[in-house]
XYZ file of C-alpha atoms in Angstrom:
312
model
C 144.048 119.781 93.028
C 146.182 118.079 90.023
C 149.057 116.253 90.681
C 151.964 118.201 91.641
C 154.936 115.563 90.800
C 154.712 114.183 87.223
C 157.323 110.927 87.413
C 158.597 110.745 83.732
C 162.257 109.132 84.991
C 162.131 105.255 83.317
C 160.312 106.976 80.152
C 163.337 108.891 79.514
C 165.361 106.029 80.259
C 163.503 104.346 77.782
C 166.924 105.462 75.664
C 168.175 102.366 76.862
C 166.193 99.997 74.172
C 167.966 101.856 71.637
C 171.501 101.511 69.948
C 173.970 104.135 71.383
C 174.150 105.332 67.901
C 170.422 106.236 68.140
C 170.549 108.112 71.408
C 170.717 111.569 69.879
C 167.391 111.178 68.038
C 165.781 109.731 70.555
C 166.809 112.613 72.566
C 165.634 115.005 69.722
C 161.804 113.413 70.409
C 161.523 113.737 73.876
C 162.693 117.543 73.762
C 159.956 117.882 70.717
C 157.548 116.393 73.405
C 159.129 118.265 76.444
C 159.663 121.385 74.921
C 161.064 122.958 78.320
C 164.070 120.673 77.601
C 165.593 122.790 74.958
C 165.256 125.782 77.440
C 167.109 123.718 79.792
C 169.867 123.413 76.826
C 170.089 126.644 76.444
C 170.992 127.120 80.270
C 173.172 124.060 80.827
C 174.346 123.190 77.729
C 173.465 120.063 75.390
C 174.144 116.182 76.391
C 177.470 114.971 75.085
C 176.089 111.332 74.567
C 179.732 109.781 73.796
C 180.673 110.836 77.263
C 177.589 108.797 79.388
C 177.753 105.060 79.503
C 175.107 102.447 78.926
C 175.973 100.444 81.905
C 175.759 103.709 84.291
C 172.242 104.579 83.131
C 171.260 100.738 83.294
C 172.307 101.065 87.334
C 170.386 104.278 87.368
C 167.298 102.589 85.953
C 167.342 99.630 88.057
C 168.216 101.838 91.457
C 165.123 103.870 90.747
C 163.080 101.165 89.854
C 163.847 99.799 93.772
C 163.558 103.187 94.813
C 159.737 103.624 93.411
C 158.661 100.422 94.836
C 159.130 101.131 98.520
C 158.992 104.798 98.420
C 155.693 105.091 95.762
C 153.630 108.522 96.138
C 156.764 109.704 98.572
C 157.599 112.725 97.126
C 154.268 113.861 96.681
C 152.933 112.632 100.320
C 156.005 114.764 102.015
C 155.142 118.184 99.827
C 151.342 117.512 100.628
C 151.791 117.443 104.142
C 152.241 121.567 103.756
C 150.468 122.045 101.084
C 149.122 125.673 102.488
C 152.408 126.571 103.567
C 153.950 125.825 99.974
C 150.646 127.624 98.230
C 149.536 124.532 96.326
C 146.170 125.714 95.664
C 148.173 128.569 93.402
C 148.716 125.522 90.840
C 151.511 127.684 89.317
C 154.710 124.991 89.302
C 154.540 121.418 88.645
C 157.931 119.152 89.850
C 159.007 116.835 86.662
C 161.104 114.364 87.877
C 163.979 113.296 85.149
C 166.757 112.009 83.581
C 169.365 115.175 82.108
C 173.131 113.725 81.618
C 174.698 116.385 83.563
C 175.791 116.629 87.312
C 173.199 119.225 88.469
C 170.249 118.946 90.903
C 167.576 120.812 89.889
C 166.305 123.881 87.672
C 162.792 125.963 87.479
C 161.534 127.100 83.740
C 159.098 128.928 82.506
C 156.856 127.495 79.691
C 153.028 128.469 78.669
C 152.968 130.565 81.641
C 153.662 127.952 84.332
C 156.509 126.676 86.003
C 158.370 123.572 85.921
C 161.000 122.125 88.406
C 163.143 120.263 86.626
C 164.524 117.930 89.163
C 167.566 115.985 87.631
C 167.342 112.104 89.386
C 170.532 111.323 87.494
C 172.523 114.005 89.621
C 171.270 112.759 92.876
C 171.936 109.555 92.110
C 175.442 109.898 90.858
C 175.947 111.349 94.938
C 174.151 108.411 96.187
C 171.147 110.381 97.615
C 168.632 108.310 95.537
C 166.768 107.649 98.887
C 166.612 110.951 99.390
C 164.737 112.006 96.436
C 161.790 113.624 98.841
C 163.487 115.574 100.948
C 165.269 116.791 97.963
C 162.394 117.964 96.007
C 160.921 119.298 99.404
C 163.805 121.294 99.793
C 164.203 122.510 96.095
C 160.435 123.851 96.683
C 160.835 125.784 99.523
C 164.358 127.665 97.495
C 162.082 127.609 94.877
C 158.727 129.484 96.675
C 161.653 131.786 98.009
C 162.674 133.032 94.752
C 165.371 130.714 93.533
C 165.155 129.501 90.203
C 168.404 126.558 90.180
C 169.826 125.053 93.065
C 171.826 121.394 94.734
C 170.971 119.290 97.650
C 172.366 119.521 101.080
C 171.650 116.277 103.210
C 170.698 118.189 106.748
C 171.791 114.875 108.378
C 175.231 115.109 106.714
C 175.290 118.931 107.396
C 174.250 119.255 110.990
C 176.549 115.829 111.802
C 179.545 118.332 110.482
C 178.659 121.352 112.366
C 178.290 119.048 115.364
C 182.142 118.378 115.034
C 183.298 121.227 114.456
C 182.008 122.939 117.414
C 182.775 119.838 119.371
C 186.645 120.638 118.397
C 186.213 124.681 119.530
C 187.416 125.714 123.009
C 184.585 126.943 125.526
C 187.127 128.451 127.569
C 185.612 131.934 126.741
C 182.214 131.828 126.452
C 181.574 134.351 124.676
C 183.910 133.776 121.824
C 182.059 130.302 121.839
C 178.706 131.057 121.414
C 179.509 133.525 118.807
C 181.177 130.963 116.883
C 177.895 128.849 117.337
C 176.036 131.891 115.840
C 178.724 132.532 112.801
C 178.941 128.626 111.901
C 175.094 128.263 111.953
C 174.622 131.375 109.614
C 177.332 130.571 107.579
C 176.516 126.579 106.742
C 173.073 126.215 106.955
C 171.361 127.853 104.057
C 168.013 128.370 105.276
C 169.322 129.944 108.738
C 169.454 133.696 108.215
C 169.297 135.296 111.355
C 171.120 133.161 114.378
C 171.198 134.354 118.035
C 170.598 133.976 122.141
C 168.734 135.482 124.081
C 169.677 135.292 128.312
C 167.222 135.604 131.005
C 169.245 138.906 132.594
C 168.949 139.788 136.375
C 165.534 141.198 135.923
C 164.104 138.552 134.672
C 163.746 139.783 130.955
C 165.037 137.885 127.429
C 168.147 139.758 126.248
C 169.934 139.711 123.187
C 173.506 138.141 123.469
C 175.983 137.211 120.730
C 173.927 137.317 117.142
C 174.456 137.198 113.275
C 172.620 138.632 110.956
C 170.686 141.690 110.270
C 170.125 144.016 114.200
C 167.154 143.801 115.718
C 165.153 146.084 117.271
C 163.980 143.342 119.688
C 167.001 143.591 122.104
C 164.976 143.087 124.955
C 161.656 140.325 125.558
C 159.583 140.286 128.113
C 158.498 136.456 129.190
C 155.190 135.374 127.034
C 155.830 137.834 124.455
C 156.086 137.122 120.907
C 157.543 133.565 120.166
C 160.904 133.987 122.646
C 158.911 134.710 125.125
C 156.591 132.368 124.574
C 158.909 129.523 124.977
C 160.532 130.847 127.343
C 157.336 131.047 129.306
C 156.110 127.014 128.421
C 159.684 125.802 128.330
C 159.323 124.134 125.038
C 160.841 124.308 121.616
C 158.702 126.377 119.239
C 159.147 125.338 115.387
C 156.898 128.523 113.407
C 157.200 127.361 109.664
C 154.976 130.606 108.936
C 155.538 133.634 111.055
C 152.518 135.349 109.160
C 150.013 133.032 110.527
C 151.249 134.216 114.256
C 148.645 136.375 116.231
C 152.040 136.651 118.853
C 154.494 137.167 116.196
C 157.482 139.967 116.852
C 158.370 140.909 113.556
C 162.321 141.850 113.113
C 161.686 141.971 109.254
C 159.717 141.164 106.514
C 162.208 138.632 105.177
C 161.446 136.417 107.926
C 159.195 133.344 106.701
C 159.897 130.912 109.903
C 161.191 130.964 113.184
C 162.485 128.078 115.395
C 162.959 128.875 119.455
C 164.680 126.457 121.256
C 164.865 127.047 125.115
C 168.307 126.413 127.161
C 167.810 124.871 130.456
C 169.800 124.723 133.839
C 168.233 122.998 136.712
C 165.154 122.487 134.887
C 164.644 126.358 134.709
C 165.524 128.339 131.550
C 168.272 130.496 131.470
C 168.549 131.164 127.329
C 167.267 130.337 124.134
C 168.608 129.907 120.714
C 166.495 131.504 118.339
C 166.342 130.815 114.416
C 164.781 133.065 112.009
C 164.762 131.776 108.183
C 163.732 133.803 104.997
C 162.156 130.366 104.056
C 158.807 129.250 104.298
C 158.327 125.749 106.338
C 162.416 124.590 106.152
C 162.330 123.188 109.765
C 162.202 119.913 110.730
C 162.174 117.708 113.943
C 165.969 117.329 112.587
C 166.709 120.984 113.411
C 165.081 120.561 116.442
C 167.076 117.460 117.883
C 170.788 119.289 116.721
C 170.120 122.964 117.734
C 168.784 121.448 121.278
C 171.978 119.373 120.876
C 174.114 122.590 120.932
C 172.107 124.485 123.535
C 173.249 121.223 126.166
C 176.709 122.667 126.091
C 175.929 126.459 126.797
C 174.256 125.611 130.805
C 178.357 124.434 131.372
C 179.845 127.473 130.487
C 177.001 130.410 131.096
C 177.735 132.944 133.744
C 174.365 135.987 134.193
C 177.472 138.419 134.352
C 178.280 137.758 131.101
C 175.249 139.755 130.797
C 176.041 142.758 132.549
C 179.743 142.914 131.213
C 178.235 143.896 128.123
C-alpha cells in the first residue's frame, strides 16, 4: 500500500531562505511542481504575500518542527488503524500536508484522476491545534469518504466540554422537555450525529422510542437482543458500530446510516434506557463519545418516571 500522507510542510517553508521580495517566485515554482496548487487558487483565491509576516511563518516552522519530532508517523499510524473502514486499499486520495497563507483547514482536488487532501497546517496552527494535526486529518477523511470536498476542524474535546455546560445549565424539572433538548443540542452541534434518540424499557419489557431528532423510524419498538439496541440492552454495555454494513444484527432505519453508537442508561444496575447515535459517517466514534454521551445518560436515572412512557 503507498503512503497515504505525503509531509511536504518545511519544503514549502523553505520560502523562508529567501528575500521577502522573492517570495512570489518562489511561490510560482512550487505551484509549477504542485500543479493542484493553482486549482486551489482558483477556489480560494491567490496569497497576498505583503499581508503574511516572516516572523509568523518562522514560529510556524519551528512549532512544526517540535511537533514532527514527538508525534513522527502520527497522522499516518491514527488513519491506518481503520484502514478498511476508510477503503485504503482503493488508493484513490492521498493527504498532502502544507503550508497555504490563508485561514482555512482543508480542501480535496482532483488532479490526473486522483484525489488530493489538501490539508492547510498553517490554519491549524494559527488556532493553536498544531497537536492536533491527526485527529484533524482523521476527521477531514471521514467528511471526505462521506462526500465532502472542503471542510474546518472541530476539537471533540472542546465541543463535547460545551455541550456538557450547556445542558448542565437546563432545568430537568420536566423531563421530557429535557431529554429532548439533549436530543436537539446533540443533532444540532455535533456534525457527525445525525439521528439522536432514547429508547425506554416500557412496562412490557420492550425498547421504545422516546423523544428523537432526526429522520422517523420505523423501529419504534425493540425487542431485547435485537439489532444493536437490543443488543446492548441485553449485555449492558456500550456498543460503538463504526460500520453498520459489516453487522449480521444490524436494524437498518436508512441507508444513510454509516455508524451507530448505543449507550445503555442504568438504574440500580439494571437498564432502564439507552441513548442511541446513528451517524451518516463511516468510523467518527471514539472512546471520547463514549465517556460524554455515558456522561449525559448519568443524569436521565434522576429524573425518569416508566409513565412517562405510557403518557405518550
Amino acid at each position: 500500500m503507498r503512503n497515504i500522507v505525503e509531509n511536504h510542510v518545511e519544503e514549502i517553508l523553505e520560502i523562508l531562505r529567501y528575500d521577502k521580495s522573492q517570495w512570489g517566485e518562489f511561490w510560482s515554482k512550487i505551484t509549477n511542481k504542485y500543479k493542484f496548487f493553482k486549482e486551489i487558487e482558483e477556489k480560494l483565491g491567490e496569497i497576498n504575500f505583503d499581508s503574511v509576516e516572516r516572523r509568523e511563518l518562522d514560529k510556524l516552522l519551528n512549532d512544526f518542527r517540535e511537533f514532527a519530532k514527538e508525534n513522527k508517523d502520527n497522522v499516518t499510524t491514527k488513519i491506518r488503524k481503520n484502514a478498511k473502514e476508510l477503503e485504503l486499499n482503493k488508493e484513490d486520495f492521498i493527504v498532502f500536508l502544507g503550508v497555504y497563507p490563508k485561514e482555512f483547514d482543508w480542501i480535496v482536488v482532483e488532479f490526473n484522476g486522483n484525489y488530493i487532501l489538501f490539508y492547510n497546517v498553517y490554519s491549524l496552527w494559527k488556532k493553536e491545534k498544531l497537536s492536533k494535526l491527526s485527529e484533524a486529518v482523521y476527521q477531514a477523511i471521514i467528511h471526505f469518504r462521506n462526500g465532502e470536498m472542503n471542510g474546518s476542524y472541530y476539537d471533540k474535546d472542546e465541543l463535547f466540554d460545551k455541550l456538557l455546560n450547556k445542558l448542565e445549565k437546563e432545568s430537568k424539572d420536566d423531563p421530557v422537555g429535557y431529554m429532548r433538548k439533549i436530543c436537539q443540542y446533540l443533532y444540532d452541534e455535533i456534525p457527525y450525529y445525525d439521528w439522536v434518540g432514547f429508547y425506554m424499557i416500557n412496562k412490557d419489557n420492550v425498547l421504545e422510542l422516546f423523544e428523537f431528532v432526526g429522520e422517523p423510524t420505523e423501529h419504534v419498538k425493540i425487542n431485547i437482543g435485537e439489532g444493536i439496541c437490543g443488543q446492548a440492552a441485553m449485555l449492558k454495555d456500550v456498543f460503538i458500530v463504526q460500520d453498520v454494513s459489516k453487522e449480521t444484527n444490524y436494524l437498518s432505519c436508512s441507508p444513510k446510516v454509516k455508524s451507530e453508537i448505543v449507550v445503555p442508561i442504568f438504574k440500580n444496575k439494571e437498564v432502564i434506557g439507552e441513548l442511541d447515535i446513528d451517524s451518516h459517517y463511516i468510523t467518527p466514534f471514539d472512546e471520547r463519545d463514549r465517556k460524554f454521551l455515558e456522561r449525559i445518560c448519568e443524569d436521565i436515572p434522576k429524573i425518569w418516571n416508566e409513565k412517562l412512557l405510557e403518557r405518550r
